[in-house]
Amino acid sequence: MTTPCWDDLPPALRALLLDRFTPTGPPEPVDGGFTPGVRVRLPSPSGGGVFVKAIRADNAQAPMYRNEATANAVLPPGVGPRMLMSVESHGWVTLVFEYVNGRHPELSPGSPDVDAVMSALGGLHERLTPCPLATAPDITDAVTGFAHALTDYWTGRAQQGGPALRAYRARAAKAGRAWTGHRTG
């Protein structure tokens, strides 16, 4: 399956986006993503631009975009890139966010990104508790079960491998024990 591109969007939807965000140049494809949707950056005079993601409304993964729009609408400022627009039109679900130049974190053992990610997650926990989305499903049991399984996995392997890998596994097991201990009291 080929990932759709900007030109696959209906002309009326492209015109709506161009009119609303007045880019200073042509749409630029953005690599990555987890769904078979359009991903482009529309450049702006400030240099940042906006990130546009769109998927056909009849695609099996379109509900993920709808859920993302619902959740982003209630997030407190500063939690992530601000959603500037969500629209279901012309047979597509389209979300537009502030563009953030970045990359996926490197999460291999010993990577400095691991501590930054753990710190960011801790900050999100503080900012998003209680959950700002009243209709969010309770996933506590599922996450706790997953945390138990990961804790068992990392605990059983904490003494294998080199020093960096052992330290990483020990931190992962400690984090899992903290989570499951918090949840099971």
PDB file of C-alpha atoms in Angstrom:
ATOM      1  CA  MET A   1       0.000   0.000   0.000  1.00  0.00           C
ATOM      2  CA  THR A   2       1.287   3.450  -0.923  1.00  0.00           C
ATOM      3  CA  THR A   3       1.026   6.238   1.624  1.00  0.00           C
ATOM      4  CA  PRO A   4      -1.143   9.045   0.240  1.00  0.00           C
ATOM      5  CA  CYS A   5       0.457  12.411  -0.380  1.00  0.00           C
ATOM      6  CA  TRP A   6      -0.703  16.040  -0.448  1.00  0.00           C
ATOM      7  CA  ASP A   7      -1.878  15.759  -4.048  1.00  0.00           C
ATOM      8  CA  ASP A   8      -4.205  12.878  -3.066  1.00  0.00           C
ATOM      9  CA  LEU A   9      -6.275  15.247  -0.909  1.00  0.00           C
ATOM     10  CA  PRO A  10      -9.361  16.630  -2.647  1.00  0.00           C
ATOM     11  CA  PRO A  11      -8.701  20.056  -4.210  1.00  0.00           C
ATOM     12  CA  ALA A  12     -11.341  21.704  -2.006  1.00  0.00           C
ATOM     13  CA  LEU A  13      -9.674  20.387   1.164  1.00  0.00           C
ATOM     14  CA  ARG A  14      -6.230  21.495  -0.015  1.00  0.00           C
ATOM     15  CA  ALA A  15      -7.667  24.956  -0.775  1.00  0.00           C
ATOM     16  CA  LEU A  16      -9.227  25.137   2.701  1.00  0.00           C
ATOM     17  CA  LEU A  17      -5.893  24.336   4.346  1.00  0.00           C
ATOM     18  CA  LEU A  18      -3.891  26.696   2.130  1.00  0.00           C
ATOM     19  CA  ASP A  19      -6.362  29.522   2.744  1.00  0.00           C
ATOM     20  CA  ARG A  20      -6.400  29.001   6.505  1.00  0.00           C
ATOM     21  CA  PHE A  21      -2.639  28.583   7.043  1.00  0.00           C
ATOM     22  CA  THR A  22      -1.187  30.616   4.116  1.00  0.00           C
ATOM     23  CA  PRO A  23       2.077  28.703   3.726  1.00  0.00           C
ATOM     24  CA  THR A  24       5.141  30.426   2.328  1.00  0.00           C
ATOM     25  CA  GLY A  25       6.162  27.479   0.177  1.00  0.00           C
ATOM     26  CA  PRO A  26       5.004  24.117  -1.123  1.00  0.00           C
ATOM     27  CA  PRO A  27       3.936  21.328   1.248  1.00  0.00           C
ATOM     28  CA  GLU A  28       6.905  19.280   2.464  1.00  0.00           C
ATOM     29  CA  PRO A  29       6.434  15.536   3.109  1.00  0.00           C
ATOM     30  CA  VAL A  30       7.153  14.418   6.683  1.00  0.00           C
ATOM     31  CA  ASP A  31       8.698  10.998   7.241  1.00  0.00           C
ATOM     32  CA  GLY A  32       7.525   8.542   9.868  1.00  0.00           C
ATOM     33  CA  GLY A  33       4.067   8.084  11.242  1.00  0.00           C
ATOM     34  CA  PHE A  34       2.056   5.091  12.297  1.00  0.00           C
ATOM     35  CA  THR A  35      -0.926   5.290   9.980  1.00  0.00           C
ATOM     36  CA  PRO A  36      -1.389   5.312   6.207  1.00  0.00           C
ATOM     37  CA  GLY A  37      -2.230   8.975   6.017  1.00  0.00           C
ATOM     38  CA  VAL A  38      -0.954  12.186   4.486  1.00  0.00           C
ATOM     39  CA  ARG A  39       1.814  13.838   6.548  1.00  0.00           C
ATOM     40  CA  VAL A  40       3.105  17.222   5.420  1.00  0.00           C
ATOM     41  CA  ARG A  41       4.569  20.413   6.811  1.00  0.00           C
ATOM     42  CA  LEU A  42       3.235  23.681   5.477  1.00  0.00           C
ATOM     43  CA  PRO A  43       6.031  26.260   5.953  1.00  0.00           C
ATOM     44  CA  SER A  44       5.276  29.659   7.481  1.00  0.00           C
ATOM     45  CA  PRO A  45       7.032  33.038   7.596  1.00  0.00           C
ATOM     46  CA  SER A  46       8.213  32.274  11.153  1.00  0.00           C
ATOM     47  CA  GLY A  47      10.012  29.183   9.865  1.00  0.00           C
ATOM     48  CA  GLY A  48       8.020  26.693  11.925  1.00  0.00           C
ATOM     49  CA  GLY A  49       4.902  26.104   9.959  1.00  0.00           C
ATOM     50  CA  VAL A  50       2.158  23.617  10.644  1.00  0.00           C
ATOM     51  CA  PHE A  51       1.968  19.842  10.540  1.00  0.00           C
ATOM     52  CA  VAL A  52      -0.975  18.439   8.591  1.00  0.00           C
ATOM     53  CA  LYS A  53      -2.065  14.827   8.912  1.00  0.00           C
ATOM     54  CA  ALA A  54      -5.059  13.454   7.081  1.00  0.00           C
ATOM     55  CA  ILE A  55      -6.598  10.059   6.468  1.00  0.00           C
ATOM     56  CA  ARG A  56      -9.564   8.936   4.437  1.00  0.00           C
ATOM     57  CA  ALA A  57     -12.687   8.990   6.626  1.00  0.00           C
ATOM     58  CA  ASP A  58     -13.530   5.409   5.626  1.00  0.00           C
ATOM     59  CA  ASN A  59     -10.072   4.060   6.536  1.00  0.00           C
ATOM     60  CA  ALA A  60     -10.135   1.584   9.429  1.00  0.00           C
ATOM     61  CA  GLN A  61      -7.652   3.815  11.292  1.00  0.00           C
ATOM     62  CA  ALA A  62      -9.663   7.029  10.910  1.00  0.00           C
ATOM     63  CA  PRO A  63     -11.169   6.589  14.412  1.00  0.00           C
ATOM     64  CA  MET A  64      -7.627   7.030  15.790  1.00  0.00           C
ATOM     65  CA  TYR A  65      -7.533  10.500  14.218  1.00  0.00           C
ATOM     66  CA  ARG A  66     -10.963  11.336  15.631  1.00  0.00           C
ATOM     67  CA  ASN A  67      -9.860  10.187  19.095  1.00  0.00           C
ATOM     68  CA  GLU A  68      -6.656  12.209  18.777  1.00  0.00           C
ATOM     69  CA  ALA A  69      -8.681  15.320  17.924  1.00  0.00           C
ATOM     70  CA  THR A  70     -10.999  14.761  20.901  1.00  0.00           C
ATOM     71  CA  ALA A  71      -8.092  14.270  23.310  1.00  0.00           C
ATOM     72  CA  ASN A  72      -6.079  17.221  21.975  1.00  0.00           C
ATOM     73  CA  ALA A  73      -9.039  19.544  22.366  1.00  0.00           C
ATOM     74  CA  VAL A  74      -8.847  19.224  26.173  1.00  0.00           C
ATOM     75  CA  LEU A  75      -5.090  19.069  26.753  1.00  0.00           C
ATOM     76  CA  PRO A  76      -3.629  21.823  28.908  1.00  0.00           C
ATOM     77  CA  PRO A  77      -1.242  24.236  27.156  1.00  0.00           C
ATOM     78  CA  GLY A  78       2.356  23.082  26.847  1.00  0.00           C
ATOM     79  CA  VAL A  79       1.715  19.338  26.923  1.00  0.00           C
ATOM     80  CA  GLY A  80       2.501  18.924  23.244  1.00  0.00           C
ATOM     81  CA  PRO A  81       2.184  20.717  19.942  1.00  0.00           C
ATOM     82  CA  ARG A  82      -1.032  22.728  19.964  1.00  0.00           C
ATOM     83  CA  MET A  83      -3.784  21.444  17.699  1.00  0.00           C
ATOM     84  CA  LEU A  84      -4.809  24.325  15.454  1.00  0.00           C
ATOM     85  CA  MET A  85      -7.619  22.644  13.533  1.00  0.00           C
ATOM     86  CA  SER A  86      -9.499  19.402  13.156  1.00  0.00           C
ATOM     87  CA  VAL A  87     -11.997  18.883  10.383  1.00  0.00           C
ATOM     88  CA  GLU A  88     -13.834  16.002   8.782  1.00  0.00           C
ATOM     89  CA  SER A  89     -14.570  17.169   5.283  1.00  0.00           C
ATOM     90  CA  HIS A  90     -14.489  15.984   1.688  1.00  0.00           C
ATOM     91  CA  GLY A  91     -14.196  12.362   2.842  1.00  0.00           C
ATOM     92  CA  TRP A  92     -11.070  12.942   4.954  1.00  0.00           C
ATOM     93  CA  VAL A  93     -10.302  13.384   8.658  1.00  0.00           C
ATOM     94  CA  THR A  94      -7.689  16.134   8.906  1.00  0.00           C
ATOM     95  CA  LEU A  95      -5.739  17.406  11.917  1.00  0.00           C
ATOM     96  CA  VAL A  96      -3.390  20.395  11.924  1.00  0.00           C
ATOM     97  CA  PHE A  97      -0.821  21.043  14.663  1.00  0.00           C
ATOM     98  CA  GLU A  98       1.965  23.473  15.360  1.00  0.00           C
ATOM     99  CA  TYR A  99       5.023  22.034  13.662  1.00  0.00           C
ATOM    100  CA  VAL A 100       7.783  20.854  15.974  1.00  0.00           C
ATOM    101  CA  ASN A 101      11.108  19.959  14.439  1.00  0.00           C
ATOM    102  CA  GLY A 102      12.321  16.827  16.128  1.00  0.00           C
ATOM    103  CA  ARG A 103      13.088  13.148  15.915  1.00  0.00           C
ATOM    104  CA  HIS A 104      12.077   9.893  17.521  1.00  0.00           C
ATOM    105  CA  PRO A 105      14.041   9.262  20.728  1.00  0.00           C
ATOM    106  CA  GLU A 106      16.792   6.655  20.760  1.00  0.00           C
ATOM    107  CA  LEU A 107      15.712   4.216  23.481  1.00  0.00           C
ATOM    108  CA  SER A 108      18.520   1.668  23.339  1.00  0.00           C
ATOM    109  CA  PRO A 109      20.273   0.897  26.633  1.00  0.00           C
ATOM    110  CA  GLY A 110      22.699   3.629  27.602  1.00  0.00           C
ATOM    111  CA  SER A 111      21.160   6.274  25.332  1.00  0.00           C
ATOM    112  CA  PRO A 112      20.897   9.714  26.951  1.00  0.00           C
ATOM    113  CA  ASP A 113      17.415   9.938  25.439  1.00  0.00           C
ATOM    114  CA  VAL A 114      16.096   7.356  27.933  1.00  0.00           C
ATOM    115  CA  ASP A 115      16.453   9.691  30.921  1.00  0.00           C
ATOM    116  CA  ALA A 116      14.923  12.585  28.961  1.00  0.00           C
ATOM    117  CA  VAL A 117      11.946  10.436  27.969  1.00  0.00           C
ATOM    118  CA  MET A 118      11.436   9.203  31.527  1.00  0.00           C
ATOM    119  CA  SER A 119      11.582  12.794  32.801  1.00  0.00           C
ATOM    120  CA  ALA A 120       9.083  13.932  30.161  1.00  0.00           C
ATOM    121  CA  LEU A 121       6.713  11.093  31.044  1.00  0.00           C
ATOM    122  CA  GLY A 122       6.935  12.024  34.719  1.00  0.00           C
ATOM    123  CA  GLY A 123       6.061  15.606  33.848  1.00  0.00           C
ATOM    124  CA  LEU A 124       3.118  14.465  31.744  1.00  0.00           C
ATOM    125  CA  HIS A 125       1.850  12.362  34.637  1.00  0.00           C
ATOM    126  CA  GLU A 126       1.815  15.453  36.838  1.00  0.00           C
ATOM    127  CA  ARG A 127       0.166  17.670  34.191  1.00  0.00           C
ATOM    128  CA  LEU A 128      -2.440  15.112  33.110  1.00  0.00           C
ATOM    129  CA  THR A 129      -3.600  13.824  36.492  1.00  0.00           C
ATOM    130  CA  PRO A 130      -6.517  13.798  36.802  1.00  0.00           C
ATOM    131  CA  CYS A 131      -7.192  12.963  33.179  1.00  0.00           C
ATOM    132  CA  PRO A 132      -8.516  16.047  31.351  1.00  0.00           C
ATOM    133  CA  LEU A 133     -10.678  13.893  29.056  1.00  0.00           C
ATOM    134  CA  ALA A 134     -13.715  12.886  31.088  1.00  0.00           C
ATOM    135  CA  THR A 135     -14.785  10.295  28.511  1.00  0.00           C
ATOM    136  CA  ALA A 136     -11.400   8.527  28.382  1.00  0.00           C
ATOM    137  CA  PRO A 137     -11.647   4.776  28.980  1.00  0.00           C
ATOM    138  CA  ASP A 138     -10.036   3.458  32.155  1.00  0.00           C
ATOM    139  CA  ILE A 139      -6.982   1.494  31.044  1.00  0.00           C
ATOM    140  CA  THR A 140      -5.508   1.043  34.520  1.00  0.00           C
ATOM    141  CA  ASP A 141      -5.970  -2.733  34.630  1.00  0.00           C
ATOM    142  CA  ALA A 142      -4.495  -3.249  31.173  1.00  0.00           C
ATOM    143  CA  VAL A 143      -1.499  -1.006  31.870  1.00  0.00           C
ATOM    144  CA  THR A 144      -0.929  -2.570  35.289  1.00  0.00           C
ATOM    145  CA  GLY A 145      -0.936  -6.066  33.752  1.00  0.00           C
ATOM    146  CA  PHE A 146       1.514  -4.919  31.109  1.00  0.00           C
ATOM    147  CA  ALA A 147       3.711  -3.278  33.774  1.00  0.00           C
ATOM    148  CA  HIS A 148       3.719  -6.547  35.789  1.00  0.00           C
ATOM    149  CA  ALA A 149       4.824  -8.497  32.721  1.00  0.00           C
ATOM    150  CA  LEU A 150       7.580  -6.002  31.864  1.00  0.00           C
ATOM    151  CA  THR A 151       8.745  -5.871  35.480  1.00  0.00           C
ATOM    152  CA  ASP A 152       9.030  -9.658  35.561  1.00  0.00           C
ATOM    153  CA  TYR A 153      10.884  -9.595  32.240  1.00  0.00           C
ATOM    154  CA  TRP A 154      13.399  -6.913  33.264  1.00  0.00           C
ATOM    155  CA  THR A 155      13.884  -8.295  36.775  1.00  0.00           C
ATOM    156  CA  GLY A 156      14.701 -11.727  35.345  1.00  0.00           C
ATOM    157  CA  ARG A 157      17.289 -10.233  33.001  1.00  0.00           C
ATOM    158  CA  ALA A 158      18.778  -7.534  35.223  1.00  0.00           C
ATOM    159  CA  GLN A 159      22.060  -9.419  35.662  1.00  0.00           C
ATOM    160  CA  GLN A 160      22.573 -10.302  32.004  1.00  0.00           C
ATOM    161  CA  GLY A 161      24.635  -8.297  29.508  1.00  0.00           C
ATOM    162  CA  GLY A 162      27.179  -5.539  29.952  1.00  0.00           C
ATOM    163  CA  PRO A 163      27.117  -2.830  32.640  1.00  0.00           C
ATOM    164  CA  ALA A 164      25.026  -0.337  30.654  1.00  0.00           C
ATOM    165  CA  LEU A 165      22.452  -2.960  29.743  1.00  0.00           C
ATOM    166  CA  ARG A 166      22.284  -4.231  33.352  1.00  0.00           C
ATOM    167  CA  ALA A 167      21.772  -0.663  34.613  1.00  0.00           C
ATOM    168  CA  TYR A 168      19.029  -0.044  32.034  1.00  0.00           C
ATOM    169  CA  ARG A 169      17.237  -3.280  32.947  1.00  0.00           C
ATOM    170  CA  ALA A 170      17.517  -2.521  36.661  1.00  0.00           C
ATOM    171  CA  ARG A 171      15.969   0.955  36.109  1.00  0.00           C
ATOM    172  CA  ALA A 172      13.178  -0.579  34.018  1.00  0.00           C
ATOM    173  CA  ALA A 173      12.435  -3.179  36.696  1.00  0.00           C
ATOM    174  CA  LYS A 174      12.459  -0.488  39.426  1.00  0.00           C
ATOM    175  CA  ALA A 175      10.055   1.680  37.415  1.00  0.00           C
ATOM    176  CA  GLY A 176       7.750  -1.293  36.895  1.00  0.00           C
ATOM    177  CA  ARG A 177       7.758  -2.148  40.606  1.00  0.00           C
ATOM    178  CA  ALA A 178       6.963   1.483  41.437  1.00  0.00           C
ATOM    179  CA  TRP A 179       4.027   1.519  38.996  1.00  0.00           C
ATOM    180  CA  THR A 180       2.549  -1.793  40.112  1.00  0.00           C
ATOM    181  CA  GLY A 181       3.115  -0.917  43.767  1.00  0.00           C
ATOM    182  CA  HIS A 182       1.313   2.395  43.282  1.00  0.00           C
ATOM    183  CA  ARG A 183      -1.609   0.707  41.514  1.00  0.00           C
ATOM    184  CA  THR A 184      -1.995  -2.244  43.882  1.00  0.00           C
ATOM    185  CA  GLY A 185      -1.250  -0.191  47.013  1.00  0.00           C
TER     186      GLY A 185
END
